[in-house]
Amino acid sequence: AQSVTQPDIHITVSEGASLELRCNYSYGATPYLFWYVQSPGQGLQLLLKYFSGDTLVQGIKGFEAEFKRSQSSFNLRKPSVHWSDAAEYFCAVGVDSGSQGNLIFGKGTKLSVKP
Amino acid sequence: NAGVTQTPKFQVLKTGQSMTLQCAQDMNHEYMSWYRQDPGMGLRLIHYSVGAGITDQGEVPNGYNVSRSTTEDFPLRLLSAAPSQTSVYFCASSGWESSYEQYFGPGTRLTVT
């Protein structure tokens, strides 16, 4: 069965430090992969997506992610974290549900940023 | 262009009551979905729709009902609310170019006492 694992429930980094959030997926075919961010009390905003092609994808707010098929991973990175990046981050894989593609989400990683 | 809108933002129900969570989108998207978000669980798919008049069940459909009479609207009905349905509910929509790339509404926080 398809699944997404985010091994880290909560991560704290200092402002200006680099960030890597881990995501592993289980899916038989070539996956469509996404990272979403959710600020407190808000809906989900798409950060970036991978469908095919270049395995390093750039997103909004200075985030990037790298697809590694051999490791079934799609880790999210940012070279220098800002206090406004404090939020919860969700990795998701697109799966076929009959005639519609839907998303399976990981359980999320909460990011705290120390001043 | 408002995107995906949801009403109400907050709701408190008593066990056994029924209610409808509203979702509308103005992007002319064919695909719409409902998710629930519980602490430590991520988002789980309740129901989805590929167009007006067509709906299907997701991972956790029990206790919920949907219909889609127009492209724009996709209401979620709780038939007889239970405390286990206390959650945050998100509606999402996507276009035919990529039904995977979903745009989310701001959510409805529901408490059932």
mmCIF file with all atom_site columns, C-alpha atoms in Angstrom:
data_model
loop_
_atom_site.group_PDB
_atom_site.id
_atom_site.type_symbol
_atom_site.label_atom_id
_atom_site.label_alt_id
_atom_site.label_comp_id
_atom_site.label_asym_id
_atom_site.label_entity_id
_atom_site.label_seq_id
_atom_site.pdbx_PDB_ins_code
_atom_site.Cartn_x
_atom_site.Cartn_y
_atom_site.Cartn_z
_atom_site.occupancy
_atom_site.B_iso_or_equiv
_atom_site.pdbx_formal_charge
_atom_site.auth_seq_id
_atom_site.auth_comp_id
_atom_site.auth_asym_id
_atom_site.auth_atom_id
_atom_site.pdbx_PDB_model_num
ATOM 1   C CA . ALA A 1 1   ? 0.000   0.000  0.000   1.00 0.00 ? 1   ALA A CA 1
ATOM 2   C CA . GLN A 1 2   ? 1.092   3.521  -0.655  1.00 0.00 ? 2   GLN A CA 1
ATOM 3   C CA . SER A 1 3   ? 2.397   5.453  2.308   1.00 0.00 ? 3   SER A CA 1
ATOM 4   C CA . VAL A 1 4   ? 4.459   8.461  3.287   1.00 0.00 ? 4   VAL A CA 1
ATOM 5   C CA . THR A 1 5   ? 6.730   8.575  6.319   1.00 0.00 ? 5   THR A CA 1
ATOM 6   C CA . GLN A 1 6   ? 8.078   11.707 7.927   1.00 0.00 ? 6   GLN A CA 1
ATOM 7   C CA . PRO A 1 7   ? 10.397  10.373 10.626  1.00 0.00 ? 7   PRO A CA 1
ATOM 8   C CA . ASP A 1 8   ? 10.750  13.634 12.551  1.00 0.00 ? 8   ASP A CA 1
ATOM 9   C CA . ILE A 1 9   ? 7.696   14.836 14.457  1.00 0.00 ? 9   ILE A CA 1
ATOM 10  C CA . HIS A 1 10  ? 9.314   18.047 15.699  1.00 0.00 ? 10  HIS A CA 1
ATOM 11  C CA . ILE A 1 11  ? 12.522  19.821 14.700  1.00 0.00 ? 11  ILE A CA 1
ATOM 12  C CA . THR A 1 12  ? 14.037  22.956 16.211  1.00 0.00 ? 12  THR A CA 1
ATOM 13  C CA . VAL A 1 13  ? 16.670  24.961 14.344  1.00 0.00 ? 13  VAL A CA 1
ATOM 14  C CA . SER A 1 14  ? 18.294  28.303 14.943  1.00 0.00 ? 14  SER A CA 1
ATOM 15  C CA . GLU A 1 15  ? 17.471  31.208 12.680  1.00 0.00 ? 15  GLU A CA 1
ATOM 16  C CA . GLY A 1 16  ? 20.019  31.323 9.875   1.00 0.00 ? 16  GLY A CA 1
ATOM 17  C CA . ALA A 1 17  ? 20.873  27.634 10.151  1.00 0.00 ? 17  ALA A CA 1
ATOM 18  C CA . SER A 1 18  ? 20.250  25.159 7.379   1.00 0.00 ? 18  SER A CA 1
ATOM 19  C CA . LEU A 1 19  ? 17.251  22.849 7.383   1.00 0.00 ? 19  LEU A CA 1
ATOM 20  C CA . GLU A 1 20  ? 16.508  19.388 6.059   1.00 0.00 ? 20  GLU A CA 1
ATOM 21  C CA . LEU A 1 21  ? 13.149  17.696 6.574   1.00 0.00 ? 21  LEU A CA 1
ATOM 22  C CA . ARG A 1 22  ? 12.991  14.032 5.715   1.00 0.00 ? 22  ARG A CA 1
ATOM 23  C CA . CYS A 1 23  ? 10.330  12.250 3.706   1.00 0.00 ? 23  CYS A CA 1
ATOM 24  C CA . ASN A 1 24  ? 10.201  8.630  2.563   1.00 0.00 ? 24  ASN A CA 1
ATOM 25  C CA . TYR A 1 25  ? 7.466   7.181  0.406   1.00 0.00 ? 25  TYR A CA 1
ATOM 26  C CA . SER A 1 26  ? 6.208   3.801  -0.622  1.00 0.00 ? 26  SER A CA 1
ATOM 27  C CA . TYR A 1 27  ? 4.666   3.661  -4.074  1.00 0.00 ? 27  TYR A CA 1
ATOM 28  C CA . GLY A 1 28  ? 5.005   1.150  -6.863  1.00 0.00 ? 28  GLY A CA 1
ATOM 29  C CA . ALA A 1 29  ? 5.088   3.458  -9.842  1.00 0.00 ? 29  ALA A CA 1
ATOM 30  C CA . THR A 1 30  ? 6.912   6.703  -10.549 1.00 0.00 ? 30  THR A CA 1
ATOM 31  C CA . PRO A 1 31  ? 5.617   8.980  -7.812  1.00 0.00 ? 31  PRO A CA 1
ATOM 32  C CA . TYR A 1 32  ? 4.260   12.467 -7.951  1.00 0.00 ? 32  TYR A CA 1
ATOM 33  C CA . LEU A 1 33  ? 5.632   14.135 -4.827  1.00 0.00 ? 33  LEU A CA 1
ATOM 34  C CA . PHE A 1 34  ? 4.692   17.294 -2.988  1.00 0.00 ? 34  PHE A CA 1
ATOM 35  C CA . TRP A 1 35  ? 5.639   19.369 -0.005  1.00 0.00 ? 35  TRP A CA 1
ATOM 36  C CA . TYR A 1 36  ? 3.029   21.543 1.677   1.00 0.00 ? 36  TYR A CA 1
ATOM 37  C CA . VAL A 1 37  ? 3.411   24.044 4.517   1.00 0.00 ? 37  VAL A CA 1
ATOM 38  C CA . GLN A 1 38  ? 0.762   24.880 7.091   1.00 0.00 ? 38  GLN A CA 1
ATOM 39  C CA . SER A 1 39  ? 1.115   27.933 9.302   1.00 0.00 ? 39  SER A CA 1
ATOM 40  C CA . PRO A 1 40  ? -0.814  27.873 12.586  1.00 0.00 ? 40  PRO A CA 1
ATOM 41  C CA . GLY A 1 41  ? -4.543  28.137 12.010  1.00 0.00 ? 41  GLY A CA 1
ATOM 42  C CA . GLN A 1 42  ? -4.133  28.221 8.250   1.00 0.00 ? 42  GLN A CA 1
ATOM 43  C CA . GLY A 1 43  ? -4.749  25.946 5.318   1.00 0.00 ? 43  GLY A CA 1
ATOM 44  C CA . LEU A 1 44  ? -2.053  24.136 3.352   1.00 0.00 ? 44  LEU A CA 1
ATOM 45  C CA . GLN A 1 45  ? 0.123   25.942 0.842   1.00 0.00 ? 45  GLN A CA 1
ATOM 46  C CA . LEU A 1 46  ? 2.028   24.110 -1.865  1.00 0.00 ? 46  LEU A CA 1
ATOM 47  C CA . LEU A 1 47  ? 5.791   24.642 -1.531  1.00 0.00 ? 47  LEU A CA 1
ATOM 48  C CA . LEU A 1 48  ? 6.982   22.519 -4.433  1.00 0.00 ? 48  LEU A CA 1
ATOM 49  C CA . LYS A 1 49  ? 6.250   19.460 -6.491  1.00 0.00 ? 49  LYS A CA 1
ATOM 50  C CA . TYR A 1 50  ? 8.041   16.745 -8.425  1.00 0.00 ? 50  TYR A CA 1
ATOM 51  C CA . PHE A 1 51  ? 6.459   15.065 -11.417 1.00 0.00 ? 51  PHE A CA 1
ATOM 52  C CA . SER A 1 52  ? 9.416   14.057 -13.579 1.00 0.00 ? 52  SER A CA 1
ATOM 53  C CA . GLY A 1 53  ? 12.711  15.355 -14.979 1.00 0.00 ? 53  GLY A CA 1
ATOM 54  C CA . ASP A 1 54  ? 15.319  17.109 -12.895 1.00 0.00 ? 54  ASP A CA 1
ATOM 55  C CA . THR A 1 55  ? 15.436  15.455 -9.495  1.00 0.00 ? 55  THR A CA 1
ATOM 56  C CA . LEU A 1 56  ? 16.256  18.726 -7.713  1.00 0.00 ? 56  LEU A CA 1
ATOM 57  C CA . VAL A 1 57  ? 13.202  20.944 -7.659  1.00 0.00 ? 57  VAL A CA 1
ATOM 58  C CA . GLN A 1 58  ? 12.925  24.525 -6.541  1.00 0.00 ? 58  GLN A CA 1
ATOM 59  C CA . GLY A 1 59  ? 9.924   25.888 -4.722  1.00 0.00 ? 59  GLY A CA 1
ATOM 60  C CA . ILE A 1 60  ? 8.663   29.027 -3.145  1.00 0.00 ? 60  ILE A CA 1
ATOM 61  C CA . LYS A 1 61  ? 10.172  30.797 -0.137  1.00 0.00 ? 61  LYS A CA 1
ATOM 62  C CA . GLY A 1 62  ? 13.686  29.525 -0.948  1.00 0.00 ? 62  GLY A CA 1
ATOM 63  C CA . PHE A 1 63  ? 12.896  25.836 -0.423  1.00 0.00 ? 63  PHE A CA 1
ATOM 64  C CA . GLU A 1 64  ? 14.162  23.001 -2.569  1.00 0.00 ? 64  GLU A CA 1
ATOM 65  C CA . ALA A 1 65  ? 13.731  19.229 -2.525  1.00 0.00 ? 65  ALA A CA 1
ATOM 66  C CA . GLU A 1 66  ? 15.623  16.344 -4.050  1.00 0.00 ? 66  GLU A CA 1
ATOM 67  C CA . PHE A 1 67  ? 14.008  13.177 -5.348  1.00 0.00 ? 67  PHE A CA 1
ATOM 68  C CA . LYS A 1 68  ? 16.138  10.092 -4.814  1.00 0.00 ? 68  LYS A CA 1
ATOM 69  C CA . ARG A 1 69  ? 14.528  7.044  -6.341  1.00 0.00 ? 69  ARG A CA 1
ATOM 70  C CA . SER A 1 70  ? 17.084  4.623  -4.892  1.00 0.00 ? 70  SER A CA 1
ATOM 71  C CA . GLN A 1 71  ? 16.273  5.800  -1.382  1.00 0.00 ? 71  GLN A CA 1
ATOM 72  C CA . SER A 1 72  ? 12.541  6.409  -1.964  1.00 0.00 ? 72  SER A CA 1
ATOM 73  C CA . SER A 1 73  ? 13.082  9.844  -0.503  1.00 0.00 ? 73  SER A CA 1
ATOM 74  C CA . PHE A 1 74  ? 12.048  13.409 -1.201  1.00 0.00 ? 74  PHE A CA 1
ATOM 75  C CA . ASN A 1 75  ? 13.767  15.542 1.430   1.00 0.00 ? 75  ASN A CA 1
ATOM 76  C CA . LEU A 1 76  ? 13.040  19.236 1.788   1.00 0.00 ? 76  LEU A CA 1
ATOM 77  C CA . ARG A 1 77  ? 15.912  21.672 2.305   1.00 0.00 ? 77  ARG A CA 1
ATOM 78  C CA . LYS A 1 78  ? 16.530  25.334 2.935   1.00 0.00 ? 78  LYS A CA 1
ATOM 79  C CA . PRO A 1 79  ? 20.016  26.820 3.297   1.00 0.00 ? 79  PRO A CA 1
ATOM 80  C CA . SER A 1 80  ? 19.100  29.526 5.818   1.00 0.00 ? 80  SER A CA 1
ATOM 81  C CA . VAL A 1 81  ? 15.941  29.374 7.932   1.00 0.00 ? 81  VAL A CA 1
ATOM 82  C CA . HIS A 1 82  ? 13.949  32.496 8.800   1.00 0.00 ? 82  HIS A CA 1
ATOM 83  C CA . TRP A 1 83  ? 11.739  32.875 11.870  1.00 0.00 ? 83  TRP A CA 1
ATOM 84  C CA . SER A 1 84  ? 8.720   33.034 9.548   1.00 0.00 ? 84  SER A CA 1
ATOM 85  C CA . ASP A 1 85  ? 9.420   29.462 8.404   1.00 0.00 ? 85  ASP A CA 1
ATOM 86  C CA . ALA A 1 86  ? 8.110   28.135 11.724  1.00 0.00 ? 86  ALA A CA 1
ATOM 87  C CA . ALA A 1 87  ? 5.170   25.975 10.664  1.00 0.00 ? 87  ALA A CA 1
ATOM 88  C CA . GLU A 1 88  ? 4.176   22.384 10.049  1.00 0.00 ? 88  GLU A CA 1
ATOM 89  C CA . TYR A 1 89  ? 5.399   20.711 6.887   1.00 0.00 ? 89  TYR A CA 1
ATOM 90  C CA . PHE A 1 90  ? 3.694   17.862 5.119   1.00 0.00 ? 90  PHE A CA 1
ATOM 91  C CA . CYS A 1 91  ? 5.077   15.572 2.458   1.00 0.00 ? 91  CYS A CA 1
ATOM 92  C CA . ALA A 1 92  ? 2.553   13.914 0.139   1.00 0.00 ? 92  ALA A CA 1
ATOM 93  C CA . VAL A 1 93  ? 2.515   11.411 -2.704  1.00 0.00 ? 93  VAL A CA 1
ATOM 94  C CA . GLY A 1 94  ? -0.037  11.505 -5.504  1.00 0.00 ? 94  GLY A CA 1
ATOM 95  C CA . VAL A 1 95  ? -1.908  8.252  -6.050  1.00 0.00 ? 95  VAL A CA 1
ATOM 96  C CA . ASP A 1 96  ? -4.542  7.192  -8.541  1.00 0.00 ? 96  ASP A CA 1
ATOM 97  C CA . SER A 1 97  ? -8.062  6.949  -7.081  1.00 0.00 ? 97  SER A CA 1
ATOM 98  C CA . GLY A 1 98  ? -10.148 5.678  -9.950  1.00 0.00 ? 98  GLY A CA 1
ATOM 99  C CA . SER A 1 99  ? -10.353 8.572  -12.376 1.00 0.00 ? 99  SER A CA 1
ATOM 100 C CA . GLN A 1 100 ? -8.852  11.125 -10.031 1.00 0.00 ? 100 GLN A CA 1
ATOM 101 C CA . GLY A 1 101 ? -5.430  11.634 -8.562  1.00 0.00 ? 101 GLY A CA 1
ATOM 102 C CA . ASN A 1 102 ? -5.464  12.128 -4.826  1.00 0.00 ? 102 ASN A CA 1
ATOM 103 C CA . LEU A 1 103 ? -2.851  12.704 -2.178  1.00 0.00 ? 103 LEU A CA 1
ATOM 104 C CA . ILE A 1 104 ? -1.572  10.550 0.659   1.00 0.00 ? 104 ILE A CA 1
ATOM 105 C CA . PHE A 1 105 ? 0.022   12.677 3.347   1.00 0.00 ? 105 PHE A CA 1
ATOM 106 C CA . GLY A 1 106 ? 2.697   12.032 5.891   1.00 0.00 ? 106 GLY A CA 1
ATOM 107 C CA . LYS A 1 107 ? 1.934   12.888 9.492   1.00 0.00 ? 107 LYS A CA 1
ATOM 108 C CA . GLY A 1 108 ? 3.854   16.124 9.326   1.00 0.00 ? 108 GLY A CA 1
ATOM 109 C CA . THR A 1 109 ? 6.968   17.682 10.843  1.00 0.00 ? 109 THR A CA 1
ATOM 110 C CA . LYS A 1 110 ? 6.587   20.711 13.066  1.00 0.00 ? 110 LYS A CA 1
ATOM 111 C CA . LEU A 1 111 ? 9.407   23.194 12.663  1.00 0.00 ? 111 LEU A CA 1
ATOM 112 C CA . SER A 1 112 ? 10.321  25.583 15.452  1.00 0.00 ? 112 SER A CA 1
ATOM 113 C CA . VAL A 1 113 ? 12.859  28.354 14.873  1.00 0.00 ? 113 VAL A CA 1
ATOM 114 C CA . LYS A 1 114 ? 15.051  29.688 17.698  1.00 0.00 ? 114 LYS A CA 1
ATOM 115 C CA . PRO A 1 115 ? 16.084  33.342 17.547  1.00 0.00 ? 115 PRO A CA 1
ATOM 116 C CA . ASN B 2 1   ? -10.287 35.156 -7.446  1.00 0.00 ? 1   ASN B CA 1
ATOM 117 C CA . ALA B 2 2   ? -11.008 33.816 -3.959  1.00 0.00 ? 2   ALA B CA 1
ATOM 118 C CA . GLY B 2 3   ? -9.706  30.280 -4.615  1.00 0.00 ? 3   GLY B CA 1
ATOM 119 C CA . VAL B 2 4   ? -11.210 27.698 -2.272  1.00 0.00 ? 4   VAL B CA 1
ATOM 120 C CA . THR B 2 5   ? -13.495 29.032 0.444   1.00 0.00 ? 5   THR B CA 1
ATOM 121 C CA . GLN B 2 6   ? -14.959 27.160 3.399   1.00 0.00 ? 6   GLN B CA 1
ATOM 122 C CA . THR B 2 7   ? -17.668 28.053 5.883   1.00 0.00 ? 7   THR B CA 1
ATOM 123 C CA . PRO B 2 8   ? -17.966 28.125 8.791   1.00 0.00 ? 8   PRO B CA 1
ATOM 124 C CA . LYS B 2 9   ? -14.465 28.591 10.230  1.00 0.00 ? 9   LYS B CA 1
ATOM 125 C CA . PHE B 2 10  ? -15.477 27.149 13.587  1.00 0.00 ? 10  PHE B CA 1
ATOM 126 C CA . GLN B 2 11  ? -18.411 25.029 14.711  1.00 0.00 ? 11  GLN B CA 1
ATOM 127 C CA . VAL B 2 12  ? -19.453 23.305 17.914  1.00 0.00 ? 12  VAL B CA 1
ATOM 128 C CA . LEU B 2 13  ? -22.037 20.529 17.723  1.00 0.00 ? 13  LEU B CA 1
ATOM 129 C CA . LYS B 2 14  ? -23.670 18.250 20.219  1.00 0.00 ? 14  LYS B CA 1
ATOM 130 C CA . THR B 2 15  ? -23.553 14.506 19.674  1.00 0.00 ? 15  THR B CA 1
ATOM 131 C CA . GLY B 2 16  ? -26.291 13.442 17.293  1.00 0.00 ? 16  GLY B CA 1
ATOM 132 C CA . GLN B 2 17  ? -26.719 16.800 15.594  1.00 0.00 ? 17  GLN B CA 1
ATOM 133 C CA . SER B 2 18  ? -26.311 17.138 11.860  1.00 0.00 ? 18  SER B CA 1
ATOM 134 C CA . MET B 2 19  ? -24.699 19.907 9.864   1.00 0.00 ? 19  MET B CA 1
ATOM 135 C CA . THR B 2 20  ? -23.214 20.772 6.502   1.00 0.00 ? 20  THR B CA 1
ATOM 136 C CA . LEU B 2 21  ? -19.726 22.113 5.920   1.00 0.00 ? 21  LEU B CA 1
ATOM 137 C CA . GLN B 2 22  ? -19.655 24.312 2.857   1.00 0.00 ? 22  GLN B CA 1
ATOM 138 C CA . CYS B 2 23  ? -16.903 24.402 0.245   1.00 0.00 ? 23  CYS B CA 1
ATOM 139 C CA . ALA B 2 24  ? -16.779 26.466 -2.911  1.00 0.00 ? 24  ALA B CA 1
ATOM 140 C CA . GLN B 2 25  ? -14.123 27.169 -5.528  1.00 0.00 ? 25  GLN B CA 1
ATOM 141 C CA . ASP B 2 26  ? -14.028 29.746 -8.293  1.00 0.00 ? 26  ASP B CA 1
ATOM 142 C CA . MET B 2 27  ? -11.212 28.266 -10.385 1.00 0.00 ? 27  MET B CA 1
ATOM 143 C CA . ASN B 2 28  ? -13.493 26.085 -12.532 1.00 0.00 ? 28  ASN B CA 1
ATOM 144 C CA . HIS B 2 29  ? -11.745 22.987 -11.203 1.00 0.00 ? 29  HIS B CA 1
ATOM 145 C CA . GLU B 2 30  ? -13.219 19.603 -12.001 1.00 0.00 ? 30  GLU B CA 1
ATOM 146 C CA . TYR B 2 31  ? -11.790 17.773 -9.008  1.00 0.00 ? 31  TYR B CA 1
ATOM 147 C CA . MET B 2 32  ? -12.695 18.439 -5.392  1.00 0.00 ? 32  MET B CA 1
ATOM 148 C CA . SER B 2 33  ? -11.881 16.564 -2.206  1.00 0.00 ? 33  SER B CA 1
ATOM 149 C CA . TRP B 2 34  ? -12.541 16.615 1.516   1.00 0.00 ? 34  TRP B CA 1
ATOM 150 C CA . TYR B 2 35  ? -9.860  15.765 4.087   1.00 0.00 ? 35  TYR B CA 1
ATOM 151 C CA . ARG B 2 36  ? -9.820  15.664 7.838   1.00 0.00 ? 36  ARG B CA 1
ATOM 152 C CA . GLN B 2 37  ? -6.760  16.545 9.879   1.00 0.00 ? 37  GLN B CA 1
ATOM 153 C CA . ASP B 2 38  ? -6.193  15.095 13.327  1.00 0.00 ? 38  ASP B CA 1
ATOM 154 C CA . PRO B 2 39  ? -3.156  15.679 15.556  1.00 0.00 ? 39  PRO B CA 1
ATOM 155 C CA . GLY B 2 40  ? -0.292  13.392 14.615  1.00 0.00 ? 40  GLY B CA 1
ATOM 156 C CA . MET B 2 41  ? -2.296  11.848 11.747  1.00 0.00 ? 41  MET B CA 1
ATOM 157 C CA . GLY B 2 42  ? -1.673  14.148 8.820   1.00 0.00 ? 42  GLY B CA 1
ATOM 158 C CA . LEU B 2 43  ? -4.584  14.581 6.415   1.00 0.00 ? 43  LEU B CA 1
ATOM 159 C CA . ARG B 2 44  ? -6.895  11.724 5.492   1.00 0.00 ? 44  ARG B CA 1
ATOM 160 C CA . LEU B 2 45  ? -9.218  11.666 2.503   1.00 0.00 ? 45  LEU B CA 1
ATOM 161 C CA . ILE B 2 46  ? -12.950 11.481 3.284   1.00 0.00 ? 46  ILE B CA 1
ATOM 162 C CA . HIS B 2 47  ? -14.699 11.854 -0.089  1.00 0.00 ? 47  HIS B CA 1
ATOM 163 C CA . TYR B 2 48  ? -13.825 13.196 -3.491  1.00 0.00 ? 48  TYR B CA 1
ATOM 164 C CA . SER B 2 49  ? -15.488 14.190 -6.730  1.00 0.00 ? 49  SER B CA 1
ATOM 165 C CA . VAL B 2 50  ? -14.324 14.211 -10.346 1.00 0.00 ? 50  VAL B CA 1
ATOM 166 C CA . GLY B 2 51  ? -17.134 16.450 -11.527 1.00 0.00 ? 51  GLY B CA 1
ATOM 167 C CA . ALA B 2 52  ? -20.734 17.477 -11.022 1.00 0.00 ? 52  ALA B CA 1
ATOM 168 C CA . GLY B 2 53  ? -22.861 14.457 -10.183 1.00 0.00 ? 53  GLY B CA 1
ATOM 169 C CA . ILE B 2 54  ? -19.911 12.140 -9.510  1.00 0.00 ? 54  ILE B CA 1
ATOM 170 C CA . THR B 2 55  ? -18.548 11.364 -6.047  1.00 0.00 ? 55  THR B CA 1
ATOM 171 C CA . ASP B 2 56  ? -16.582 8.548  -4.444  1.00 0.00 ? 56  ASP B CA 1
ATOM 172 C CA . GLN B 2 57  ? -15.318 7.468  -1.049  1.00 0.00 ? 57  GLN B CA 1
ATOM 173 C CA . GLY B 2 58  ? -11.866 8.027  0.296   1.00 0.00 ? 58  GLY B CA 1
ATOM 174 C CA . GLU B 2 59  ? -10.036 6.481  3.219   1.00 0.00 ? 59  GLU B CA 1
ATOM 175 C CA . VAL B 2 60  ? -12.416 7.534  6.042   1.00 0.00 ? 60  VAL B CA 1
ATOM 176 C CA . PRO B 2 61  ? -15.931 8.033  4.606   1.00 0.00 ? 61  PRO B CA 1
ATOM 177 C CA . ASN B 2 62  ? -18.095 6.654  7.425   1.00 0.00 ? 62  ASN B CA 1
ATOM 178 C CA . GLY B 2 63  ? -20.443 9.198  8.996   1.00 0.00 ? 63  GLY B CA 1
ATOM 179 C CA . TYR B 2 64  ? -20.130 11.658 6.125   1.00 0.00 ? 64  TYR B CA 1
ATOM 180 C CA . ASN B 2 65  ? -22.171 12.305 3.023   1.00 0.00 ? 65  ASN B CA 1
ATOM 181 C CA . VAL B 2 66  ? -21.384 14.396 -0.057  1.00 0.00 ? 66  VAL B CA 1
ATOM 182 C CA . SER B 2 67  ? -23.044 15.486 -3.245  1.00 0.00 ? 67  SER B CA 1
ATOM 183 C CA . ARG B 2 68  ? -21.929 17.686 -6.093  1.00 0.00 ? 68  ARG B CA 1
ATOM 184 C CA . SER B 2 69  ? -24.671 19.402 -8.010  1.00 0.00 ? 69  SER B CA 1
ATOM 185 C CA . THR B 2 70  ? -22.444 22.142 -9.477  1.00 0.00 ? 70  THR B CA 1
ATOM 186 C CA . THR B 2 71  ? -18.792 22.442 -10.463 1.00 0.00 ? 71  THR B CA 1
ATOM 187 C CA . GLU B 2 72  ? -18.239 25.150 -7.853  1.00 0.00 ? 72  GLU B CA 1
ATOM 188 C CA . ASP B 2 73  ? -19.704 23.596 -4.705  1.00 0.00 ? 73  ASP B CA 1
ATOM 189 C CA . PHE B 2 74  ? -18.908 20.431 -2.761  1.00 0.00 ? 74  PHE B CA 1
ATOM 190 C CA . PRO B 2 75  ? -20.653 20.346 0.633   1.00 0.00 ? 75  PRO B CA 1
ATOM 191 C CA . LEU B 2 76  ? -19.833 17.771 3.307   1.00 0.00 ? 76  LEU B CA 1
ATOM 192 C CA . ARG B 2 77  ? -22.684 16.577 5.506   1.00 0.00 ? 77  ARG B CA 1
ATOM 193 C CA . LEU B 2 78  ? -22.359 15.082 8.944   1.00 0.00 ? 78  LEU B CA 1
ATOM 194 C CA . LEU B 2 79  ? -25.434 12.954 9.379   1.00 0.00 ? 79  LEU B CA 1
ATOM 195 C CA . SER B 2 80  ? -25.281 12.384 13.152  1.00 0.00 ? 80  SER B CA 1
ATOM 196 C CA . ALA B 2 81  ? -22.228 13.973 14.726  1.00 0.00 ? 81  ALA B CA 1
ATOM 197 C CA . ALA B 2 82  ? -20.016 11.947 17.048  1.00 0.00 ? 82  ALA B CA 1
ATOM 198 C CA . PRO B 2 83  ? -17.096 13.049 19.253  1.00 0.00 ? 83  PRO B CA 1
ATOM 199 C CA . SER B 2 84  ? -14.786 11.042 16.958  1.00 0.00 ? 84  SER B CA 1
ATOM 200 C CA . GLN B 2 85  ? -15.583 13.564 14.217  1.00 0.00 ? 85  GLN B CA 1
ATOM 201 C CA . THR B 2 86  ? -13.950 16.370 16.162  1.00 0.00 ? 86  THR B CA 1
ATOM 202 C CA . SER B 2 87  ? -11.317 17.477 13.693  1.00 0.00 ? 87  SER B CA 1
ATOM 203 C CA . VAL B 2 88  ? -10.216 20.155 11.273  1.00 0.00 ? 88  VAL B CA 1
ATOM 204 C CA . TYR B 2 89  ? -11.759 19.694 7.845   1.00 0.00 ? 89  TYR B CA 1
ATOM 205 C CA . PHE B 2 90  ? -10.121 20.842 4.648   1.00 0.00 ? 90  PHE B CA 1
ATOM 206 C CA . CYS B 2 91  ? -11.609 21.095 1.206   1.00 0.00 ? 91  CYS B CA 1
ATOM 207 C CA . ALA B 2 92  ? -9.335  21.026 -1.838  1.00 0.00 ? 92  ALA B CA 1
ATOM 208 C CA . SER B 2 93  ? -9.732  21.420 -5.581  1.00 0.00 ? 93  SER B CA 1
ATOM 209 C CA . SER B 2 94  ? -7.617  20.716 -8.642  1.00 0.00 ? 94  SER B CA 1
ATOM 210 C CA . GLY B 2 95  ? -7.874  21.125 -12.377 1.00 0.00 ? 95  GLY B CA 1
ATOM 211 C CA . TRP B 2 96  ? -7.875  18.613 -15.204 1.00 0.00 ? 96  TRP B CA 1
ATOM 212 C CA . GLU B 2 97  ? -4.228  19.379 -16.034 1.00 0.00 ? 97  GLU B CA 1
ATOM 213 C CA . SER B 2 98  ? -3.187  17.722 -12.806 1.00 0.00 ? 98  SER B CA 1
ATOM 214 C CA . SER B 2 99  ? -5.693  16.422 -10.332 1.00 0.00 ? 99  SER B CA 1
ATOM 215 C CA . TYR B 2 100 ? -2.794  15.763 -7.966  1.00 0.00 ? 100 TYR B CA 1
ATOM 216 C CA . GLU B 2 101 ? -1.914  19.448 -7.594  1.00 0.00 ? 101 GLU B CA 1
ATOM 217 C CA . GLN B 2 102 ? -4.540  20.439 -5.088  1.00 0.00 ? 102 GLN B CA 1
ATOM 218 C CA . TYR B 2 103 ? -5.395  23.860 -3.714  1.00 0.00 ? 103 TYR B CA 1
ATOM 219 C CA . PHE B 2 104 ? -6.677  23.900 -0.156  1.00 0.00 ? 104 PHE B CA 1
ATOM 220 C CA . GLY B 2 105 ? -9.237  26.008 1.631   1.00 0.00 ? 105 GLY B CA 1
ATOM 221 C CA . PRO B 2 106 ? -8.567  27.556 5.066   1.00 0.00 ? 106 PRO B CA 1
ATOM 222 C CA . GLY B 2 107 ? -10.337 24.784 6.958   1.00 0.00 ? 107 GLY B CA 1
ATOM 223 C CA . THR B 2 108 ? -13.251 24.344 9.350   1.00 0.00 ? 108 THR B CA 1
ATOM 224 C CA . ARG B 2 109 ? -12.513 23.470 12.962  1.00 0.00 ? 109 ARG B CA 1
ATOM 225 C CA . LEU B 2 110 ? -15.313 21.251 14.260  1.00 0.00 ? 110 LEU B CA 1
ATOM 226 C CA . THR B 2 111 ? -15.826 20.221 17.873  1.00 0.00 ? 111 THR B CA 1
ATOM 227 C CA . VAL B 2 112 ? -18.427 17.622 18.811  1.00 0.00 ? 112 VAL B CA 1
ATOM 228 C CA . THR B 2 113 ? -19.325 17.452 22.492  1.00 0.00 ? 113 THR B CA 1
#
